[in-house]
Coordinates of C-alpha atoms and ligand atoms in Angstrom, one line a residue:
M1 CA 73.0 3.1 323.9
S2 CA 73.8 -0.1 326.0
T3 CA 72.6 -0.2 329.6
V4 CA 75.1 0.3 332.3
V5 CA 75.4 -2.7 334.6
D6 CA 76.6 -2.4 338.2
V7 CA 79.5 -4.8 337.9
V8 CA 81.4 -6.9 335.4
I9 CA 83.9 -9.4 336.6
I10 CA 86.5 -10.4 334.0
G11 CA 87.8 -13.9 335.0
G12 CA 85.6 -16.4 336.6
G13 CA 88.3 -18.6 338.2
L14 CA 88.7 -19.3 341.8
V15 CA 88.8 -15.7 343.0
G16 CA 86.5 -14.1 340.4
G17 CA 84.0 -16.9 340.9
L18 CA 84.0 -16.5 344.7
T19 CA 83.6 -12.7 344.3
A20 CA 80.5 -13.2 342.1
L21 CA 79.0 -15.6 344.5
L22 CA 79.6 -13.4 347.6
L23 CA 78.0 -10.5 345.7
A24 CA 75.1 -12.6 344.8
E25 CA 74.6 -13.6 348.4
G26 CA 74.6 -9.9 349.2
G27 CA 71.9 -9.2 346.6
V28 CA 74.1 -8.0 343.7
Q29 CA 74.1 -9.9 340.4
A30 CA 77.5 -9.5 338.6
T31 CA 78.1 -10.3 334.9
V32 CA 81.0 -12.7 334.8
L33 CA 83.1 -13.1 331.6
D34 CA 85.6 -16.0 331.4
A35 CA 87.9 -17.0 328.6
A36 CA 87.8 -20.7 329.5
P37 CA 85.0 -23.2 328.7
V38 CA 82.7 -24.9 331.2
L39 CA 84.5 -27.9 332.6
D40 CA 83.3 -31.4 331.8
A41 CA 82.7 -33.0 335.2
A42 CA 83.5 -36.6 334.3
Q43 CA 86.7 -35.7 332.4
T44 CA 87.8 -33.3 335.2
L45 CA 87.4 -35.8 338.0
A46 CA 88.9 -38.7 336.1
V47 CA 92.4 -37.4 336.4
A48 CA 94.4 -36.4 339.4
N49 CA 96.0 -32.9 339.2
P50 CA 99.7 -32.8 339.7
R51 CA 99.3 -30.1 342.3
V52 CA 97.0 -29.1 345.1
L53 CA 95.9 -25.9 346.8
A54 CA 96.4 -25.7 350.6
L55 CA 93.2 -24.0 351.6
S56 CA 93.2 -22.1 354.9
Q57 CA 90.3 -22.2 357.3
A58 CA 89.3 -18.7 356.2
T59 CA 89.1 -19.8 352.6
I60 CA 87.1 -22.9 353.6
H61 CA 84.7 -20.6 355.6
L62 CA 84.2 -18.4 352.6
L63 CA 83.5 -21.4 350.3
K64 CA 81.0 -22.7 352.9
T65 CA 79.3 -19.2 352.9
V66 CA 78.6 -19.4 349.2
K67 CA 77.7 -23.2 349.4
V68 CA 80.6 -24.3 347.2
W69 CA 82.3 -26.4 349.9
D70 CA 79.7 -29.2 349.8
K71 CA 80.0 -29.4 346.0
L72 CA 83.7 -30.4 346.1
A73 CA 84.0 -33.9 344.6
R74 CA 87.1 -34.6 346.7
Q75 CA 89.5 -33.0 349.1
M76 CA 92.0 -34.0 351.7
P77 CA 92.0 -32.4 355.2
Y78 CA 95.3 -32.2 357.0
S79 CA 95.9 -32.0 360.7
G80 CA 99.7 -31.8 361.0
M81 CA 102.8 -30.2 359.5
Q82 CA 106.3 -31.4 359.7
V83 CA 109.3 -29.6 358.5
W84 CA 112.9 -30.7 358.8
N85 CA 116.4 -30.2 357.3
K86 CA 118.2 -33.1 355.6
N87 CA 121.4 -32.1 357.4
G88 CA 119.8 -32.4 360.7
Y89 CA 119.7 -28.9 362.1
G90 CA 116.2 -27.6 362.9
D91 CA 112.9 -29.3 362.7
I92 CA 109.4 -28.3 363.7
N93 CA 106.0 -29.9 363.9
F94 CA 102.5 -28.3 364.1
G95 CA 99.2 -30.0 364.8
Q96 CA 99.0 -33.7 365.0
V97 CA 99.2 -37.0 363.1
S98 CA 95.7 -38.4 362.3
V99 CA 95.2 -42.0 361.4
H100 CA 91.6 -41.3 360.4
T101 CA 90.2 -38.3 358.5
P102 CA 90.5 -35.4 360.9
S103 CA 87.3 -33.6 361.9
D104 CA 86.7 -30.0 361.0
Q105 CA 87.9 -29.0 364.5
Q106 CA 91.2 -31.0 364.1
A107 CA 91.9 -30.0 360.6
L108 CA 94.4 -27.2 359.9
G109 CA 93.1 -26.8 356.4
S110 CA 92.4 -28.9 353.4
M111 CA 94.3 -29.8 350.1
V112 CA 92.1 -29.5 347.0
E113 CA 93.0 -29.9 343.4
P114 CA 92.5 -26.6 341.5
S115 CA 90.4 -28.3 338.8
V116 CA 88.1 -29.9 341.4
L117 CA 87.6 -26.5 343.1
N118 CA 87.1 -24.8 339.7
L119 CA 84.4 -27.3 338.8
A120 CA 82.5 -26.7 342.0
I121 CA 82.7 -22.9 341.6
Q122 CA 81.5 -23.2 338.0
E123 CA 78.6 -25.4 339.0
K124 CA 77.5 -22.9 341.6
M125 CA 77.9 -19.9 339.3
L126 CA 75.7 -21.7 336.7
E127 CA 73.0 -22.2 339.3
Q128 CA 73.2 -18.8 341.0
L129 CA 74.2 -16.2 338.4
H130 CA 71.9 -14.6 335.8
D131 CA 74.7 -13.6 333.4
Y132 CA 77.8 -16.0 333.5
R133 CA 79.5 -16.2 330.1
T134 CA 82.2 -18.7 329.2
N135 CA 84.5 -18.9 326.1
V136 CA 84.5 -15.1 326.0
Q137 CA 87.3 -13.2 324.4
V138 CA 87.6 -9.6 325.7
T139 CA 89.3 -7.4 323.2
R140 CA 89.3 -4.0 324.8
V141 CA 88.6 -2.5 328.2
E142 CA 88.4 1.3 328.1
Q143 CA 87.5 4.0 330.6
G144 CA 84.7 6.4 329.8
I145 CA 83.1 9.1 331.9
D146 CA 82.0 7.4 335.2
V147 CA 81.8 4.1 333.3
W148 CA 84.0 1.4 331.7
H149 CA 83.3 -0.1 328.3
I150 CA 84.2 -3.7 327.6
H151 CA 84.4 -4.9 324.0
L152 CA 84.1 -8.6 323.2
A153 CA 85.4 -10.4 320.1
D154 CA 81.8 -11.2 318.9
G155 CA 81.1 -7.5 318.6
T156 CA 79.2 -7.2 321.9
Q157 CA 79.9 -4.1 324.1
L158 CA 79.1 -3.9 327.8
S159 CA 79.1 -0.8 330.0
T160 CA 79.6 -1.0 333.7
K161 CA 80.1 1.2 336.8
L162 CA 82.7 -1.3 338.1
V163 CA 85.1 -3.7 336.4
I164 CA 86.7 -6.3 338.6
G165 CA 89.9 -7.8 337.1
A166 CA 90.1 -11.4 338.3
D167 CA 91.8 -12.7 335.2
G168 CA 94.9 -14.2 336.7
A169 CA 98.7 -13.6 336.7
N170 CA 98.8 -12.2 333.1
S171 CA 95.8 -9.9 333.6
F172 CA 94.5 -8.2 330.5
V173 CA 92.4 -5.9 332.6
R174 CA 95.6 -4.7 334.5
E175 CA 97.3 -4.1 331.2
Q176 CA 94.3 -2.2 329.7
A177 CA 94.0 -0.1 332.8
F178 CA 97.7 0.9 332.5
I179 CA 98.5 -0.4 336.0
A180 CA 102.3 -1.1 336.3
L181 CA 103.6 -4.4 337.6
D182 CA 106.7 -5.2 339.7
V183 CA 108.2 -8.6 338.9
L184 CA 110.8 -10.5 340.8
D185 CA 112.3 -13.6 339.0
Y186 CA 113.5 -16.1 341.5
K187 CA 115.5 -17.9 338.8
Q188 CA 114.2 -21.2 340.1
A189 CA 111.6 -23.7 338.9
G190 CA 108.9 -25.7 340.7
L191 CA 108.7 -29.3 339.8
T192 CA 105.3 -30.9 340.6
C193 CA 103.5 -34.2 340.3
A194 CA 101.4 -36.6 342.3
I195 CA 103.1 -39.6 344.0
R196 CA 102.0 -42.7 345.8
T197 CA 104.1 -43.9 348.8
A198 CA 104.4 -47.2 350.6
Q199 CA 103.4 -45.7 353.9
P200 CA 100.3 -43.5 354.6
H201 CA 100.7 -39.7 355.0
Q202 CA 98.4 -39.7 358.1
H203 CA 97.1 -36.3 357.1
V204 CA 100.5 -34.6 357.7
A205 CA 101.9 -32.1 355.2
R206 CA 105.7 -32.5 355.1
Q207 CA 108.6 -30.5 353.8
I208 CA 112.3 -31.4 353.7
F209 CA 115.1 -29.0 353.0
L210 CA 117.6 -30.5 350.6
E211 CA 120.8 -29.1 349.2
T212 CA 119.0 -28.5 345.9
G213 CA 115.9 -26.8 347.5
P214 CA 112.8 -27.5 349.6
L215 CA 110.7 -30.6 348.7
A216 CA 107.1 -30.5 349.9
L217 CA 104.8 -33.6 350.2
L218 CA 101.2 -32.6 350.5
P219 CA 98.5 -35.1 351.2
M220 CA 95.9 -35.4 348.4
A221 CA 92.7 -37.3 347.8
S222 CA 93.1 -40.5 345.8
L223 CA 91.1 -41.6 342.7
E224 CA 91.1 -45.2 344.0
P225 CA 89.4 -45.6 347.4
E226 CA 91.8 -48.4 348.4
Q227 CA 94.7 -46.1 347.9
D228 CA 93.3 -43.3 349.9
G229 CA 95.8 -42.0 352.4
Y230 CA 98.8 -42.9 350.2
W231 CA 98.8 -40.1 347.5
Q232 CA 100.6 -36.8 347.8
S233 CA 101.3 -33.9 345.6
I234 CA 105.0 -32.9 345.5
V235 CA 106.3 -29.4 344.9
W236 CA 110.1 -29.3 344.6
T237 CA 111.9 -26.0 344.2
L238 CA 115.0 -26.4 342.2
P239 CA 117.6 -24.4 340.3
D240 CA 116.4 -24.4 336.6
D241 CA 119.0 -26.9 335.4
Y242 CA 118.1 -29.5 338.1
A243 CA 114.4 -29.1 337.3
E244 CA 115.1 -29.8 333.6
E245 CA 117.2 -32.9 334.5
Y246 CA 114.8 -34.4 337.1
A247 CA 111.7 -33.8 334.9
A248 CA 113.4 -35.7 332.1
L249 CA 114.0 -38.8 334.2
D250 CA 111.9 -41.9 333.5
D251 CA 109.4 -43.0 336.2
A252 CA 111.7 -45.6 337.8
A253 CA 114.7 -43.3 338.1
F254 CA 112.5 -40.4 339.4
T255 CA 110.7 -42.5 342.0
A256 CA 114.1 -43.9 343.2
L257 CA 115.5 -40.4 343.4
L258 CA 112.4 -39.2 345.5
T259 CA 112.7 -42.2 347.8
R260 CA 116.3 -41.3 348.5
E261 CA 115.8 -37.6 348.8
S262 CA 112.7 -37.9 351.1
Q263 CA 114.9 -40.1 353.3
H264 CA 112.4 -42.9 353.1
M265 CA 110.1 -40.9 355.4
L266 CA 107.1 -42.6 353.9
G267 CA 108.9 -45.6 352.7
E268 CA 109.4 -46.3 349.0
V269 CA 107.8 -43.9 346.4
L270 CA 105.9 -46.4 344.3
Q271 CA 104.3 -44.3 341.6
A272 CA 104.6 -40.8 340.1
T273 CA 102.4 -39.1 337.6
P274 CA 103.9 -37.0 334.7
R275 CA 106.0 -34.1 336.0
A276 CA 105.1 -30.5 335.3
Q277 CA 107.4 -27.5 335.7
F278 CA 106.7 -23.9 336.3
P279 CA 109.0 -20.8 336.7
L280 CA 109.0 -19.1 340.0
K281 CA 108.2 -15.4 339.8
A282 CA 106.6 -12.9 342.2
R283 CA 104.5 -10.1 340.7
A284 CA 102.8 -7.1 342.4
A285 CA 100.5 -4.6 340.8
Q286 CA 101.6 -1.1 341.9
Q287 CA 97.9 -0.2 342.4
Y288 CA 94.9 -2.4 343.1
V289 CA 92.3 0.2 342.1
K290 CA 91.4 3.0 339.8
A291 CA 88.2 4.9 339.5
G292 CA 85.5 2.2 338.8
L293 CA 88.1 -0.7 338.6
A294 CA 89.6 -3.1 341.1
L295 CA 92.1 -6.0 340.7
I296 CA 91.9 -9.1 342.8
G297 CA 93.7 -12.4 343.2
D298 CA 96.6 -13.2 340.9
A299 CA 95.8 -10.2 338.7
A300 CA 96.9 -8.1 341.7
H301 CA 99.7 -10.2 343.1
V302 CA 101.5 -13.5 342.6
I303 CA 103.5 -14.7 345.5
H304 CA 106.1 -17.5 345.6
P305 CA 104.0 -20.7 345.1
L306 CA 105.9 -22.3 347.9
A307 CA 104.1 -19.9 350.3
G308 CA 101.0 -22.1 349.5
Q309 CA 98.9 -18.9 350.1
G310 CA 98.2 -17.6 346.6
V311 CA 94.5 -18.6 346.5
N312 CA 94.0 -17.9 350.2
I313 CA 95.1 -14.2 349.9
G314 CA 93.1 -14.0 346.7
C315 CA 90.0 -15.2 348.5
L316 CA 90.6 -12.6 351.3
D317 CA 90.8 -9.9 348.5
A318 CA 87.3 -11.2 347.4
A319 CA 85.9 -11.0 350.9
I320 CA 87.2 -7.6 351.7
L321 CA 86.2 -6.1 348.4
C322 CA 82.7 -7.5 348.7
D323 CA 82.5 -6.4 352.3
V324 CA 83.3 -2.7 351.5
L325 CA 81.1 -2.7 348.3
L326 CA 78.0 -4.2 350.1
H327 CA 78.5 -2.1 353.2
D328 CA 78.4 1.2 351.1
R329 CA 75.6 -0.1 349.0
K330 CA 73.4 -0.1 352.0
R331 CA 74.0 3.6 352.3
G332 CA 73.1 4.1 348.6
V333 CA 76.7 4.3 347.4
W334 CA 78.0 1.9 344.7
A335 CA 81.7 1.5 343.9
H336 CA 82.7 5.0 344.8
E337 CA 86.4 5.8 344.6
Q338 CA 86.7 5.9 348.4
T339 CA 85.0 2.5 348.7
L340 CA 87.6 1.0 346.4
Q341 CA 90.5 2.8 348.1
R342 CA 89.4 1.2 351.4
Y343 CA 89.7 -2.2 349.7
E344 CA 93.2 -1.4 348.5
H345 CA 94.2 0.0 351.9
R346 CA 93.0 -3.2 353.7
R347 CA 94.7 -5.6 351.3
K348 CA 97.8 -4.2 349.5
G349 CA 100.0 -3.6 352.5
Q350 CA 99.3 -7.1 353.9
N351 CA 99.8 -8.8 350.6
D352 CA 103.1 -6.9 349.9
A353 CA 104.4 -7.8 353.4
M354 CA 103.7 -11.5 352.8
M355 CA 105.3 -11.3 349.4
H356 CA 108.5 -9.8 350.8
S357 CA 108.7 -12.3 353.6
M358 CA 108.6 -15.0 351.0
S359 CA 111.3 -13.4 348.9
A360 CA 114.0 -13.2 351.6
I361 CA 116.9 -15.6 351.3
G362 CA 117.1 -18.8 353.3
W363 CA 115.3 -22.1 353.5
L364 CA 112.7 -21.2 356.1
E365 CA 111.4 -18.3 354.0
T366 CA 110.6 -20.6 351.1
T367 CA 108.6 -23.2 353.1
S368 CA 105.1 -24.0 351.8
L369 CA 104.0 -24.6 355.3
F370 CA 103.2 -21.0 356.2
P371 CA 103.3 -20.9 360.1
V372 CA 107.0 -21.9 359.8
V373 CA 107.7 -18.5 358.3
W374 CA 106.5 -16.8 361.5
A375 CA 108.2 -19.4 363.6
R376 CA 111.5 -18.5 361.9
N377 CA 111.4 -15.0 363.3
F378 CA 111.1 -16.3 366.8
G379 CA 113.7 -19.1 366.5
L380 CA 112.7 -22.6 365.5
K381 CA 113.8 -24.3 368.7
Q382 CA 112.0 -21.9 371.0
V383 CA 108.8 -22.3 369.0
Q384 CA 109.0 -26.0 368.9
Q385 CA 109.3 -26.1 372.7
R386 CA 106.4 -23.7 373.4
P387 CA 102.9 -25.0 372.6
A388 CA 101.3 -21.6 373.3
L389 CA 103.5 -19.9 370.8
K390 CA 102.7 -22.6 368.2
D391 CA 99.0 -22.1 368.8
A392 CA 99.5 -18.4 368.2
F393 CA 101.2 -19.0 364.9
M394 CA 98.5 -21.4 363.8
S395 CA 95.8 -18.9 364.5
Q396 CA 97.6 -16.3 362.4
A397 CA 98.0 -18.8 359.5
N398 CA 94.3 -19.8 359.4
G399 CA 93.4 -16.3 358.2
L400 CA 90.2 -16.2 360.2
H401 CA 91.3 -13.0 362.1
L402 CA 91.5 -11.2 358.8
L403 CA 87.7 -11.6 358.4
K404 CA 87.0 -10.3 361.9
D405 CA 85.7 -6.9 361.0
T406 CA 83.8 -8.0 357.9
C407 CA 80.3 -9.3 357.3
Y408 CA 82.0 -12.7 356.9
A409 CA 83.4 -12.9 360.5
V410 CA 83.2 -16.4 362.0
Ligands
FAD501 C1 102.5 -24.7 341.1 C2 101.6 -23.8 341.9 C3 101.3 -24.2 343.2 C4 100.4 -23.4 343.9 N1 100.0 -23.9 345.1 C5 99.2 -23.1 345.9 C6 98.7 -23.5 347.2 O1 99.1 -24.6 347.7 N2 97.9 -22.8 347.8 C7 97.4 -21.6 347.3 O2 96.7 -20.9 348.0 N3 97.8 -21.2 346.1 C8 98.7 -21.9 345.3 N4 99.0 -21.4 344.1 C9 98.5 -20.2 343.6 C10 97.0 -20.3 343.1 O3 96.9 -21.3 342.1 C11 96.6 -19.0 342.5 O4 96.8 -18.0 343.4 C12 95.1 -19.0 342.2 O5 94.8 -19.9 341.2 C13 94.7 -17.6 341.7 O6 93.3 -17.5 341.4 P1 92.7 -16.4 340.4 O7 91.3 -16.7 340.3 O8 93.2 -15.1 340.9 O9 93.4 -16.7 339.0 P2 93.3 -18.0 338.1 O10 93.0 -19.2 338.9 O11 94.5 -17.9 337.2 O12 91.9 -17.6 337.3 C14 91.9 -16.7 336.3 C15 90.6 -16.8 335.4 O13 90.6 -15.8 334.5 C16 90.3 -16.3 333.2 N5 90.9 -15.4 332.2 C17 92.2 -15.2 332.0 N6 92.4 -14.2 331.1 C18 91.1 -13.8 330.7 C19 90.6 -12.8 329.8 N7 91.4 -12.1 329.0 N8 89.3 -12.7 329.6 C20 88.4 -13.4 330.4 N9 88.9 -14.4 331.3 C21 90.2 -14.5 331.4 C22 90.8 -17.7 333.2 O14 90.1 -18.5 332.3 C23 90.6 -18.1 334.7 O15 89.3 -18.7 334.8 C24 99.9 -22.2 343.4 C25 100.3 -21.8 342.1 C26 101.1 -22.6 341.3 C27 101.6 -22.1 340.0

């Protein structure tokens, strides 16, 4: 008979890793199983990712809580957002331009490469957790009586009172638990790479709406100190055939195209890294929980990447799940069905609403600069002219209000 552990987290990525660390802060040691290997720090940091994650203030606060934030090898805070239409109707600005690195108070959030964040979370898990296993292949997850059994390819079997599925968009846990998934195919592709421009970004995230689709330029940290302030990650939403065509261009043709399409906003595009493409699909699990099992992060929901919120809503899942678990544990209850239902109740409606607002038709809905989505509902011009309204949208976007009634409140 194997012993029954309190919690096994399958998937030790950004969201699973944060969950394990929040639980450890609360005195609960989780077993973490991840299919990926431990990252090599030197190799990981030697290359720039083609894309960045726009971390909200709530996510930054949670990463500080588990002491991962100070471990980030690089990140790029941003203090302003600028969105405009190529054809000249409608434009909006939030925050401010910063010549120097914005302070924590000035920053709206920060752009971090996923691999740099993964590396920091892995390092912290290695320090903090007693049972963190990498290169693990989970072959079966089955429900017993008041317990879940997890079978690994090496013949090991684990039994647990709670399985947390944090294994990403193609979640094996979700499949094994027979939780149905709704999928919406946008029939578009995202084209992404890092670029260097002639003029500095001044810590402003930009998005321009072109006939082909929105093009976002997101400030990112540079590998070369003397080029700091000039590198950005682009995310360009395109019909599939355009994405194919643009991805196949050589560097000179691609940078010339970007210079034109960005209307020389930051001067000439001088350099571009190899392009990556990804299909745009939204996915929503029909349930987040079952008895003794919870889904979090991309395993539960994948929203349009242009919302720039995927990891942020995943981190909020982690915070709310840990909050309800740790709260009930103080009363001697662990992972009861009602505890898990409270997690689903607090997260699913909100996540679904965000997903639907991203799926509506029109350019403002697909902006990666999230406050603009709210601004749209009030009318762009009205918002642009009313600083108080803009402040209200910004405070919605930072996510901190969603932590208000939790043990992670700021
Ligand atoms: C192009 C693009 C741009 C994006 N931009 C943004 C952005 O600006 N801001 C933002 O917030 N979000 C963005 N996102 C979304 C964000 O990347 C995801 O929401 C986030 O990575 C989800 O984290 P996760 O931990 O749930 O899943 P993942 O990061 O996918 O981690 C899953 C983990 O589970 C492990 N795993 C998988 N299968 C198994 C298995 N069977 N057994 C054990 N382990 C397993 C994997 O090794 C991995 O470590 C973007 C996504 C894309 C594609």
